[in-house]
XYZ file of C-alpha atoms in Angstrom:
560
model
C 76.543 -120.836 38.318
C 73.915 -118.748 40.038
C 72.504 -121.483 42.256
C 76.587 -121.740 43.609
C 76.869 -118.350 44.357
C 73.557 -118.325 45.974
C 74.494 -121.463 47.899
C 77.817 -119.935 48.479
C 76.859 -116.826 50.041
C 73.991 -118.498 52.319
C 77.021 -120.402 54.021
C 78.805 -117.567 54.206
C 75.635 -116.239 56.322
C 75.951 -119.190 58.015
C 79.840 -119.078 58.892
C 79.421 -115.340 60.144
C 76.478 -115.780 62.413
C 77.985 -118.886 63.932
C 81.459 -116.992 64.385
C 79.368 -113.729 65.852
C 77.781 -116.248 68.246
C 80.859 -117.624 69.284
C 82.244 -114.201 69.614
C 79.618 -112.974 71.672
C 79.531 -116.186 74.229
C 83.600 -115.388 74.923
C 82.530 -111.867 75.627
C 79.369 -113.016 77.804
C 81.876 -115.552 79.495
C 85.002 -113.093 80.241
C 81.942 -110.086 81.605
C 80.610 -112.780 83.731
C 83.338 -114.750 85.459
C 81.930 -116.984 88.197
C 81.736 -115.320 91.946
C 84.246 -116.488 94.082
C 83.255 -117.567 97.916
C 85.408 -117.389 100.535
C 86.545 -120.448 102.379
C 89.628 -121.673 104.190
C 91.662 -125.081 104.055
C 91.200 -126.954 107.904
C 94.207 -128.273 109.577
C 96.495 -128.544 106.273
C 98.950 -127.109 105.170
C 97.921 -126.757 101.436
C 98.589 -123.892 99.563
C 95.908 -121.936 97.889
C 96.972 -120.342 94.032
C 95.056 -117.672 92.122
C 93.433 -120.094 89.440
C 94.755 -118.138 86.133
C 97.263 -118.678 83.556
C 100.923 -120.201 84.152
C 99.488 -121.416 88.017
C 100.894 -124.163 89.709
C 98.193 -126.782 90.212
C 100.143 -129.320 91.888
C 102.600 -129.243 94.669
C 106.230 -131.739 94.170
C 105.105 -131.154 90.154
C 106.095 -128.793 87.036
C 102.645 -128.917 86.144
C 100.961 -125.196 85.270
C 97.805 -124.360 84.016
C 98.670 -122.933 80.403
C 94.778 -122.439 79.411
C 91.453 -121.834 81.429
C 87.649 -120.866 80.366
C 87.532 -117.658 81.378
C 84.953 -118.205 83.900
C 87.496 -119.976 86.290
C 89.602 -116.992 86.191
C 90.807 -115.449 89.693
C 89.226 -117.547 91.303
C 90.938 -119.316 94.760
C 92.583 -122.924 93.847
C 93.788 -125.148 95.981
C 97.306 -126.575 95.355
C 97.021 -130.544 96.897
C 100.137 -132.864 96.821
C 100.763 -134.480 93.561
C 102.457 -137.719 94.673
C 100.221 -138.645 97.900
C 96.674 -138.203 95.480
C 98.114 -140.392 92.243
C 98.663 -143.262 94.974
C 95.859 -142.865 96.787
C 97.862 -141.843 100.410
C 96.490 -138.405 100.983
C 94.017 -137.311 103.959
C 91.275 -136.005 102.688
C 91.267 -132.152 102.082
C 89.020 -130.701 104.477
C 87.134 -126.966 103.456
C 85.065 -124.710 105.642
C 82.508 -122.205 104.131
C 81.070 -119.314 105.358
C 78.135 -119.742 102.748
C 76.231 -122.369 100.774
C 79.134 -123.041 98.122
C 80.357 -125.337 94.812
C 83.745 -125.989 94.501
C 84.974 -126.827 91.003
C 86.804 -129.762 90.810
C 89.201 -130.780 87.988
C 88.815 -134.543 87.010
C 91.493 -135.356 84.091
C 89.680 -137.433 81.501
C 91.839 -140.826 81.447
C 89.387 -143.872 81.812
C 91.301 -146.607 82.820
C 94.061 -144.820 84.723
C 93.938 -145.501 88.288
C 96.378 -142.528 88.913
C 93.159 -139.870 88.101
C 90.240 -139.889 90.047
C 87.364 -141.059 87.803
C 84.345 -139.108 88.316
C 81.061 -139.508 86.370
C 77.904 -136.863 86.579
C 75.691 -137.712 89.453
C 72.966 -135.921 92.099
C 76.350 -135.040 93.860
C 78.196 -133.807 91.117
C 77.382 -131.838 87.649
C 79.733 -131.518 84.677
C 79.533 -127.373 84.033
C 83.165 -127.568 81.615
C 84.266 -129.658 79.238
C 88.013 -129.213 78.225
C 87.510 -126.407 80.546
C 91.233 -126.208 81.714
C 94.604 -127.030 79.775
C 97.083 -128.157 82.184
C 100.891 -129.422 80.976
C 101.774 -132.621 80.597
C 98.397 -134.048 81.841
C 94.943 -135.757 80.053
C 92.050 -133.069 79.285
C 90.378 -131.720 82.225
C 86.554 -131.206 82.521
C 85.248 -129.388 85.492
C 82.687 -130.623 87.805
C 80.723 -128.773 90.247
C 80.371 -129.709 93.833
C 77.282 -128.552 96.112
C 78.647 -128.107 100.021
C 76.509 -126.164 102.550
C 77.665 -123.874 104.994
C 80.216 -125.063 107.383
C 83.654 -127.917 107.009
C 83.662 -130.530 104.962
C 85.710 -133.495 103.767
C 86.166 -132.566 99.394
C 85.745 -136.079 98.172
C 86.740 -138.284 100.821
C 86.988 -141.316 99.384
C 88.216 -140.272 96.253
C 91.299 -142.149 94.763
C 93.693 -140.744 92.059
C 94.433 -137.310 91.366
C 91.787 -134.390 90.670
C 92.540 -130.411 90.733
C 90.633 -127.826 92.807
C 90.628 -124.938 90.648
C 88.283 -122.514 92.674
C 85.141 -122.179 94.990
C 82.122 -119.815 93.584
C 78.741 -118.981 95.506
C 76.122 -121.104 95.032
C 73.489 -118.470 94.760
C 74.802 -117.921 90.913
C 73.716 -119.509 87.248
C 76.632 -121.626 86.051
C 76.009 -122.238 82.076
C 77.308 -125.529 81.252
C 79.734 -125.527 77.970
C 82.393 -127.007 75.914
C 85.356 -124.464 76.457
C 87.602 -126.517 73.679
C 90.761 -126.118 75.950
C 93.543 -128.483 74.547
C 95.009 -131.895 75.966
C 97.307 -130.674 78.427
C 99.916 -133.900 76.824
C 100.599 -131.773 73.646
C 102.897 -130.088 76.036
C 105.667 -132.197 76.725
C 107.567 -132.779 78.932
C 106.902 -129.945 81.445
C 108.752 -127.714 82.536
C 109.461 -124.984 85.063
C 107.790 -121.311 85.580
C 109.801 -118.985 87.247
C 107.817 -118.264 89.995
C 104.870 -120.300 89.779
C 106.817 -123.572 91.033
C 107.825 -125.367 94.344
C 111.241 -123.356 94.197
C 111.732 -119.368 95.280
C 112.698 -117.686 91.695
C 116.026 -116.752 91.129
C 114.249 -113.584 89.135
C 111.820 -111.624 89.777
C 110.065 -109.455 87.066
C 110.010 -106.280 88.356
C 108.573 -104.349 84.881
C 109.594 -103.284 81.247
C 108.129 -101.435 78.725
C 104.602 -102.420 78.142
C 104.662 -102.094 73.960
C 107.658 -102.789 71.613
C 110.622 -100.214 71.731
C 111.347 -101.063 68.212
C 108.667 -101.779 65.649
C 107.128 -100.435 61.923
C 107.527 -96.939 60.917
C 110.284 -96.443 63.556
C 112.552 -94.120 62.898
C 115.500 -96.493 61.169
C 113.039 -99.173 60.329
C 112.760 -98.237 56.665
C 113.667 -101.153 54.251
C 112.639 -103.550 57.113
C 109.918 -105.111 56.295
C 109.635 -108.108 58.394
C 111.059 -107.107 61.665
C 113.976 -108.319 63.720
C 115.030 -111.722 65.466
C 117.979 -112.808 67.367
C 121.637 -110.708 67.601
C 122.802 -109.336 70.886
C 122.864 -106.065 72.812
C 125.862 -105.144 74.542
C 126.843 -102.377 76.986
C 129.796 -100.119 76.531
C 129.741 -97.426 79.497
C 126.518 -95.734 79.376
C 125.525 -96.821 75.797
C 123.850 -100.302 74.612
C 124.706 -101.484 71.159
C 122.165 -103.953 69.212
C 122.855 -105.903 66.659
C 120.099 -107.547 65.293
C 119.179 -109.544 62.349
C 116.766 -107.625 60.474
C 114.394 -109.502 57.942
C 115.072 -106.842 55.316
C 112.799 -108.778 52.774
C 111.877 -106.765 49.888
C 108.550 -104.854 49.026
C 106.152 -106.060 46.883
C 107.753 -110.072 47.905
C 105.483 -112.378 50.425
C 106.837 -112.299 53.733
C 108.784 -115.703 54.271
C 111.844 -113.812 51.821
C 112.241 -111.430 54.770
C 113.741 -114.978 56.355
C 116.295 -114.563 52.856
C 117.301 -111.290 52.079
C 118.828 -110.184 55.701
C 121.031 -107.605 57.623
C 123.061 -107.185 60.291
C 122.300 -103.754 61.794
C 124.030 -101.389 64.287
C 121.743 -99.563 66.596
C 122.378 -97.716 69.734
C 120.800 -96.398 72.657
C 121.255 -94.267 76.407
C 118.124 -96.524 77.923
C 117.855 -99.688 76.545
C 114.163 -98.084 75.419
C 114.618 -95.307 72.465
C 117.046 -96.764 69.885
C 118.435 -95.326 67.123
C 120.157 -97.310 63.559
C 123.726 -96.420 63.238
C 124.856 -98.914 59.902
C 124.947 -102.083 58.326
C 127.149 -104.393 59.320
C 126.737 -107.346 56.897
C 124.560 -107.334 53.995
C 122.998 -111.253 52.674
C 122.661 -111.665 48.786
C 119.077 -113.381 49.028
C 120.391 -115.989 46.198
C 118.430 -118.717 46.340
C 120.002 -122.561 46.037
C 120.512 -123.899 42.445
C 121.195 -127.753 43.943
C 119.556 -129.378 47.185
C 123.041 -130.588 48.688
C 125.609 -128.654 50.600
C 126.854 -127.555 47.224
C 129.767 -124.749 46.715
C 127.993 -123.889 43.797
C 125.325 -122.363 45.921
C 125.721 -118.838 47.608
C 126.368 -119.786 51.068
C 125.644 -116.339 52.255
C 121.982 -116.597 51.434
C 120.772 -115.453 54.715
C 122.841 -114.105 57.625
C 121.737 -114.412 61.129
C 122.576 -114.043 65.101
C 125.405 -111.971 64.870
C 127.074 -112.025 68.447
C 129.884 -109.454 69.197
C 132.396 -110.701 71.803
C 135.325 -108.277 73.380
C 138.579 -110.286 73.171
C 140.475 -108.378 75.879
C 144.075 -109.845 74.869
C 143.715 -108.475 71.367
C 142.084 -105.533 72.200
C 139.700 -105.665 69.999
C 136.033 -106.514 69.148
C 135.395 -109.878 67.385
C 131.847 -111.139 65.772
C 130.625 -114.317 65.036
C 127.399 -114.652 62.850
C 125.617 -117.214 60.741
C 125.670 -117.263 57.265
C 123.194 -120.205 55.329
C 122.263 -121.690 52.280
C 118.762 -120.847 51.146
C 116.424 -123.348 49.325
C 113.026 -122.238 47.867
C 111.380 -125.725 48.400
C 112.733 -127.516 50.727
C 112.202 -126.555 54.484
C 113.458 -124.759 56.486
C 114.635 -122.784 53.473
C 117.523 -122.098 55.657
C 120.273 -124.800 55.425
C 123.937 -125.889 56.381
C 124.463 -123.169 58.513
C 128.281 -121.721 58.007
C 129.769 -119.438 61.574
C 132.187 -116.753 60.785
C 134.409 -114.737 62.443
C 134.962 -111.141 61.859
C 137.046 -108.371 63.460
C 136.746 -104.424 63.991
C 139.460 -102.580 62.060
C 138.672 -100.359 65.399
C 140.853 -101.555 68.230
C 139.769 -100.734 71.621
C 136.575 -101.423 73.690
C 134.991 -98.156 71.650
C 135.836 -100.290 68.357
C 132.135 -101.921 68.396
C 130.980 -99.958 66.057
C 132.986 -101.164 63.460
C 133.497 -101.507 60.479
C 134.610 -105.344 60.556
C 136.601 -107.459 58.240
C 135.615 -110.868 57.670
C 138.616 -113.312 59.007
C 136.921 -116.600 57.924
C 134.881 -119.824 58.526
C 135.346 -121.447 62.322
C 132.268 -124.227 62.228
C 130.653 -125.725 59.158
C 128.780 -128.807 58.178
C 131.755 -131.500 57.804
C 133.177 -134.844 58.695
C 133.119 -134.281 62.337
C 128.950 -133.244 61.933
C 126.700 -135.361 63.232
C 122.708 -135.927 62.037
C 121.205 -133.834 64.959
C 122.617 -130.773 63.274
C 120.768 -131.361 60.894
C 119.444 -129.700 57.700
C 119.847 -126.375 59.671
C 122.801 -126.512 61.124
C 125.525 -125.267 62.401
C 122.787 -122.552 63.372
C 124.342 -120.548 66.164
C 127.375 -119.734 67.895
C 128.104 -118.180 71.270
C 131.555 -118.338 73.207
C 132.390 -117.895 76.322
C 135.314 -118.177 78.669
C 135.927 -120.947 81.542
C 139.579 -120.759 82.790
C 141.790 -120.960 80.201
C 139.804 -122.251 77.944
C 137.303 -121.536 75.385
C 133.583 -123.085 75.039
C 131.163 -122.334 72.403
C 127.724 -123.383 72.062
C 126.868 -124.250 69.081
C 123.430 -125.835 67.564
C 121.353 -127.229 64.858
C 118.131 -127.758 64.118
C 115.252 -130.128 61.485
C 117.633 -133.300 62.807
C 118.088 -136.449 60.018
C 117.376 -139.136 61.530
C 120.315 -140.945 59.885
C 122.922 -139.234 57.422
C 120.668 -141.671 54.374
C 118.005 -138.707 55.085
C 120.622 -136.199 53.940
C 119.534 -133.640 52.384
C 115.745 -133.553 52.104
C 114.318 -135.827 54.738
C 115.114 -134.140 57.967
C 112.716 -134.144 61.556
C 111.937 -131.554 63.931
C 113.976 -130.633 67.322
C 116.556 -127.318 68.024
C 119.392 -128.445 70.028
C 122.585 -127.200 71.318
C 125.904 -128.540 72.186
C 129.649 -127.775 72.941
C 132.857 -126.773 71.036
C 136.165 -126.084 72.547
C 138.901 -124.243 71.825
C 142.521 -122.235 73.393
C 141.671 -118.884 71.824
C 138.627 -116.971 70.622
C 140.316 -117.188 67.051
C 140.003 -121.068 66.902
C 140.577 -123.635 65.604
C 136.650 -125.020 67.570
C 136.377 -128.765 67.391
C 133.384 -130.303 68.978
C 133.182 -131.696 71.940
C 132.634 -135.527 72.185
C 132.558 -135.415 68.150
C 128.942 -133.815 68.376
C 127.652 -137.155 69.379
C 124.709 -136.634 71.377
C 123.389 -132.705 72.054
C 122.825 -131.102 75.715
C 119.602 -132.789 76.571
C 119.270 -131.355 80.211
C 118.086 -127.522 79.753
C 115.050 -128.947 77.683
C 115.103 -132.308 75.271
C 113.640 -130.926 72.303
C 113.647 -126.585 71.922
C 116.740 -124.781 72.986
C 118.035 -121.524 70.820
C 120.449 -118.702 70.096
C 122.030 -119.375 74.501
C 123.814 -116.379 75.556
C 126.336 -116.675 78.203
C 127.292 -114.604 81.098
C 128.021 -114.958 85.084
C 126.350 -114.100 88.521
C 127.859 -112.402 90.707
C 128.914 -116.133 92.705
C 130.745 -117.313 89.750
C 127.620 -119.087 88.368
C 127.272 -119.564 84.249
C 124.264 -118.286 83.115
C 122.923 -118.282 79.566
C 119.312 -116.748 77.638
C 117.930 -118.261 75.208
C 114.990 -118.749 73.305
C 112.266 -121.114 75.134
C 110.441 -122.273 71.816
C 106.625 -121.251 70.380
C 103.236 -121.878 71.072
C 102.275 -121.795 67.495
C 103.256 -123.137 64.395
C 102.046 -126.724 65.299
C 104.423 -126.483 68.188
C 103.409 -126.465 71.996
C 106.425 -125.310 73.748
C 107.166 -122.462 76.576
C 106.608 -119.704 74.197
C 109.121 -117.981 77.189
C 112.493 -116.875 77.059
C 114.321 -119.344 79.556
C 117.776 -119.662 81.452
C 119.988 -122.520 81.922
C 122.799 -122.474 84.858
C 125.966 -123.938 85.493
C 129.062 -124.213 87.723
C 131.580 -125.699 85.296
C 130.535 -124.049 82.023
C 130.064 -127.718 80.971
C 127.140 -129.391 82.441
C 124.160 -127.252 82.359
C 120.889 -127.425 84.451
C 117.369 -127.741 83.853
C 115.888 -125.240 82.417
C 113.314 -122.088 84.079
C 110.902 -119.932 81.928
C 110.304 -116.382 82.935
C 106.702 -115.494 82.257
C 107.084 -111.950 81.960
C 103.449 -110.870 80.806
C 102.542 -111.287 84.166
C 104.892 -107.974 84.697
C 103.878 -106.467 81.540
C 101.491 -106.034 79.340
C 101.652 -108.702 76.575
C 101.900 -107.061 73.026
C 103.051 -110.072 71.352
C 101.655 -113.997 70.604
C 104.600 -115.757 69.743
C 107.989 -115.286 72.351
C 111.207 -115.596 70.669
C 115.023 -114.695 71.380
C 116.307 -112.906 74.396
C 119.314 -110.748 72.898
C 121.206 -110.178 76.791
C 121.405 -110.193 80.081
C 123.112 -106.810 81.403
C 123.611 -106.311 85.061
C 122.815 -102.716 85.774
C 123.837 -102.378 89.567
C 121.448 -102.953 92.541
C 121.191 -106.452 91.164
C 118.755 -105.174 88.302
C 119.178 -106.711 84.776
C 117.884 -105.580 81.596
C 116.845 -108.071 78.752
C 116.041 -106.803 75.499
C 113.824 -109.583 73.113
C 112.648 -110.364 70.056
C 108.477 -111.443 69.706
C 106.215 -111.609 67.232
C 102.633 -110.232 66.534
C 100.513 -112.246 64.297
C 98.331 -109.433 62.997
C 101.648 -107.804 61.147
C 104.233 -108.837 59.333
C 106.631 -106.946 61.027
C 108.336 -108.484 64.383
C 108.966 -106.110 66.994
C 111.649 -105.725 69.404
C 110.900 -105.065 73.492
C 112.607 -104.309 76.861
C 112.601 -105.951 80.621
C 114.004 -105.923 84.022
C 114.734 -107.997 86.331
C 115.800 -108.970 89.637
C 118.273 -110.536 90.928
C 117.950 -112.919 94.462
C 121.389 -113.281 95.762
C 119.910 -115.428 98.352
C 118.243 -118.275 96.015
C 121.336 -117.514 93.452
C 124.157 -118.756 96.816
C 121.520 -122.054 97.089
C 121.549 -122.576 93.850
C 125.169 -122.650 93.177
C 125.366 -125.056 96.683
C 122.854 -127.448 94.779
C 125.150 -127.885 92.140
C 127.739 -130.874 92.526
């Protein structure tokens, strides 16, 4: 027993002096980022991009640089035509100096694929990162360094395939060679669109927010919360917002996934969209777990209760909610399953009714006959409508798919999709559109949550929603996106606003945008849900926006 705990805490000596090492390289690295050198492209036309996170690497391409070394960044990229270097068609790209320089070239590690240029250490050219940049959708990337003296000259003229420039540094510097363990840029897939760091002018632009959570622990109305918020809506009603958020109420003394169980629906208000205060409860979940592993009535359905979305039906006068209501299972994930939506109404009438309190009026969507696999164990796991016309859509989603209804109830997959419903009134009866057959595959094929609806000022649909994680195993967004449309039908691609660039980034994991309130001048506010890693608690924050009428008219005339 001795000679193990000696042999035990001599690895442990070990572990710490190698993770102090590590620790003290990153530092070394970030203190001594490489020095840039100026130069200028000759007779092109090329773009240059700050080389940093969320760049765009490639012109005609959604490809973005998600991960550097820290060496590479600020330093001066150049952004070279995607199609015309994969064939093999471009000019060469031509650089002048005004000092003895290296520029550090991006070769993506593919042997075998004629569409990357394949590049091998030589007297011309020396390997300084391995995995040294992440970049979406494409191989690994190790960066090479490239000697040129003072004066123009032709970067790899005979090159085929495709290769990055990701900056240009003075010679007169030491470059330490490493292995900077960035990940195959693959794992994200497919890629998508940055607002802002892509071939289009964003419809958006992030003008600022609050740069730390406007809601988190030991707030005033946080007590009894212990793991945060996610999901709800915020509404305005003249000069007051009103939140109503799921919060993970969880229990003391419990491990944190029951804060997933034991929810609330909260009322909180606020003058500024930044100081909030908690008004009431409007829905309380029992926390009962399952006692079967089917869609059983002999299970509390009402578990868990989620995204709680208050809607203003104008004809009635009143203020209706819709809000998720699940089964919970202790062992089978996700312990959330066969999402219920209800409907609700304030006893309140009038626009100043929000508040409450509701009555519950009844089930509109549930797992049935008319279901189909994709909605999975989770589902129906959201509900939003909205108005086209005279009628009445609702997106609706579900989530951990079955691949056939023989995997029903335990064997389900991964994917969080949306689709339609339809319907005359607010009140129902919903019935889903095409039977549910296939979900809405063109905002994103695989992540797409809690959409919000509203419209530009044009007439354009707009909805929020949550962009997906960079965590968990998962390697999507991790941004709150937005999907458009001119019918309220078919909706469009999606575009990812990367708003740490705007504010400072208190959070690891992005989740659910909860609005998107016009507040004049063509400023919009978006309050979100995130989460920190180091707590338990998830916090809530606040952005703006802006609005570009311009790009928002071209839009809409892109749209058939």
């Amino acid at each position: 027993m001795f000679s193990n705990k000696m042999k035990y805490h001599s690895n442990s000596k070990i572990i710490i002096a190698v993770l102090l090492f590590l620790l003290s390289f990153q530092i070394y690295a970030q203190k001594n980022n490489w020095k840039a050198a100026s130069f200028e492209v000759v007779k092109s036309k090329y773009k240059t991009f700050k080389t940093t996170q969320y760049a765009h690497v490639f012109s005609g391409s959604k490809h973005n640089i998600v991960s550097l070394a820290p060496e590479l960044e600020g330093l001066t990229g150049v952004e070279i035509p995607l199609d015309l270097y994969k064939n093999g068609t471009n000019a060469p790209l031509k650089l002048k100096f005004k000092e003895n320089a290296v520029v550090l070239v991006g070769i993506f590690q593919d042997k075998g694929n004629k569409e990357f240029l394949q590049l091998e250490p030589s007297s011309k050219s020396t390997l300084l990162l391995q995995n040294g940049v992440t970049i979406t959708g494409l191989p690994p990337v190790n960066v090479y360094a490239l000697s040129f003296e003072k004066g123009t000259h032709s970067i790899l003229p005979d090159a085929k395939g495709l290769f990055a420039v990701l900056g240009v540094v003075q010679m007169k510097q030491a470059l330490v060679q490493r292995n900077a363990e960035k990940l195959d840029g693959r794992l994200w897939n497919p890629t998508y669109i940055i607002e802002g760091f892509s071939d289009e002018k964003p419809l958006f632009e992030i003008i600022g927010g609050e740069n730390k959570p406007v809601i988190d622990e030991g707030f005033p109305g946080t007590e009894g919360i212990q793991g945060g918020f996610e999901g709800g809506r915020v509404v305005k009603v003249g000069d007051t917002y009103h939140m109503f958020p799921t919060e993970r109420a969880g229990e003391k003394g419990v491990e944190m996934y029951y804060d997933r169980v034991k929810t609330k629906i909260g009322h909180w208000t606020s003058k500024d969209a930044i100081h909030w205060k908690r008004e009431s409860t409007i829905l309380q979940a029992s926390g009962t777990y399952a006692i079967t592993e089917d869609d059983n009535p002999m299970n509390d359905r009402r578990a868990a209760i989620w995204s709680y979305m208050p809607v203003f039906n104008e004809k009635e006068n009143k203020w209706y909610g819709y809000y998720l209501a699940y089964t919970v299972h202790k062992e089978i994930q996700p312990n959330h399953s066969f999402g219920r939506i209800w409907r609700c109404e304030s006893t309140v009438a009038g626009i100043n009714g929000i508040a409450g309190p509701y009555k519950d009026i009844g089930i509109i969507m549930e797992p049935g006959l008319d279901s189909q696999p994709w909605e999975g164990r989770q589902g129906v796991a959201s509900f939003f409508p909205y108005q086209v016309g005279d009628k009445y859509y609702g997106f609706y989603s579900g989530a951990y798919p079955f691949e056939s209804w023989k995997d029903y109830p335990k064997k389900s997959g991964k994917g969080w999709f949306v689709a339609l419903a339809e319907s005359n009134s607010l009140e129902g009866p919903w019935f889903r559109m095409n039977k549910g057959v296939e979900p809405i595959k063109t905002i994103h094929p695989v992540f797409v949550e809690n959409p919000i609806v509203s419209q530009l000022p044009n007439g354009l649909y707009i909805a929020v929603f949550d962009g997906g994680p960079e965590g968990w195993g998962h390697h999507l967004p991790n941004m709150m996106g937005y999907t458009l449309s001119k019918d309220g039908i078919h909706w469009s691609e999606a575009h990812y606003w990367p708003i740490e660039t705007k504010v400072d980034k208190w959070w690891d994991i992005m989740r659910t945008p909860l609005c998107l309130i016009p507040e004049g001048n063509d400023v919009y506010t978006i309050v979100y849900n995130a989460i920190d890693l180091k707590k338990r608690f998830h916090p809530t924050g606040m952005v703006k926006l802006k609005l570009n009428r311009e790009v928002m008219d071209a839009r809409l005339k892109e749209m058939k």
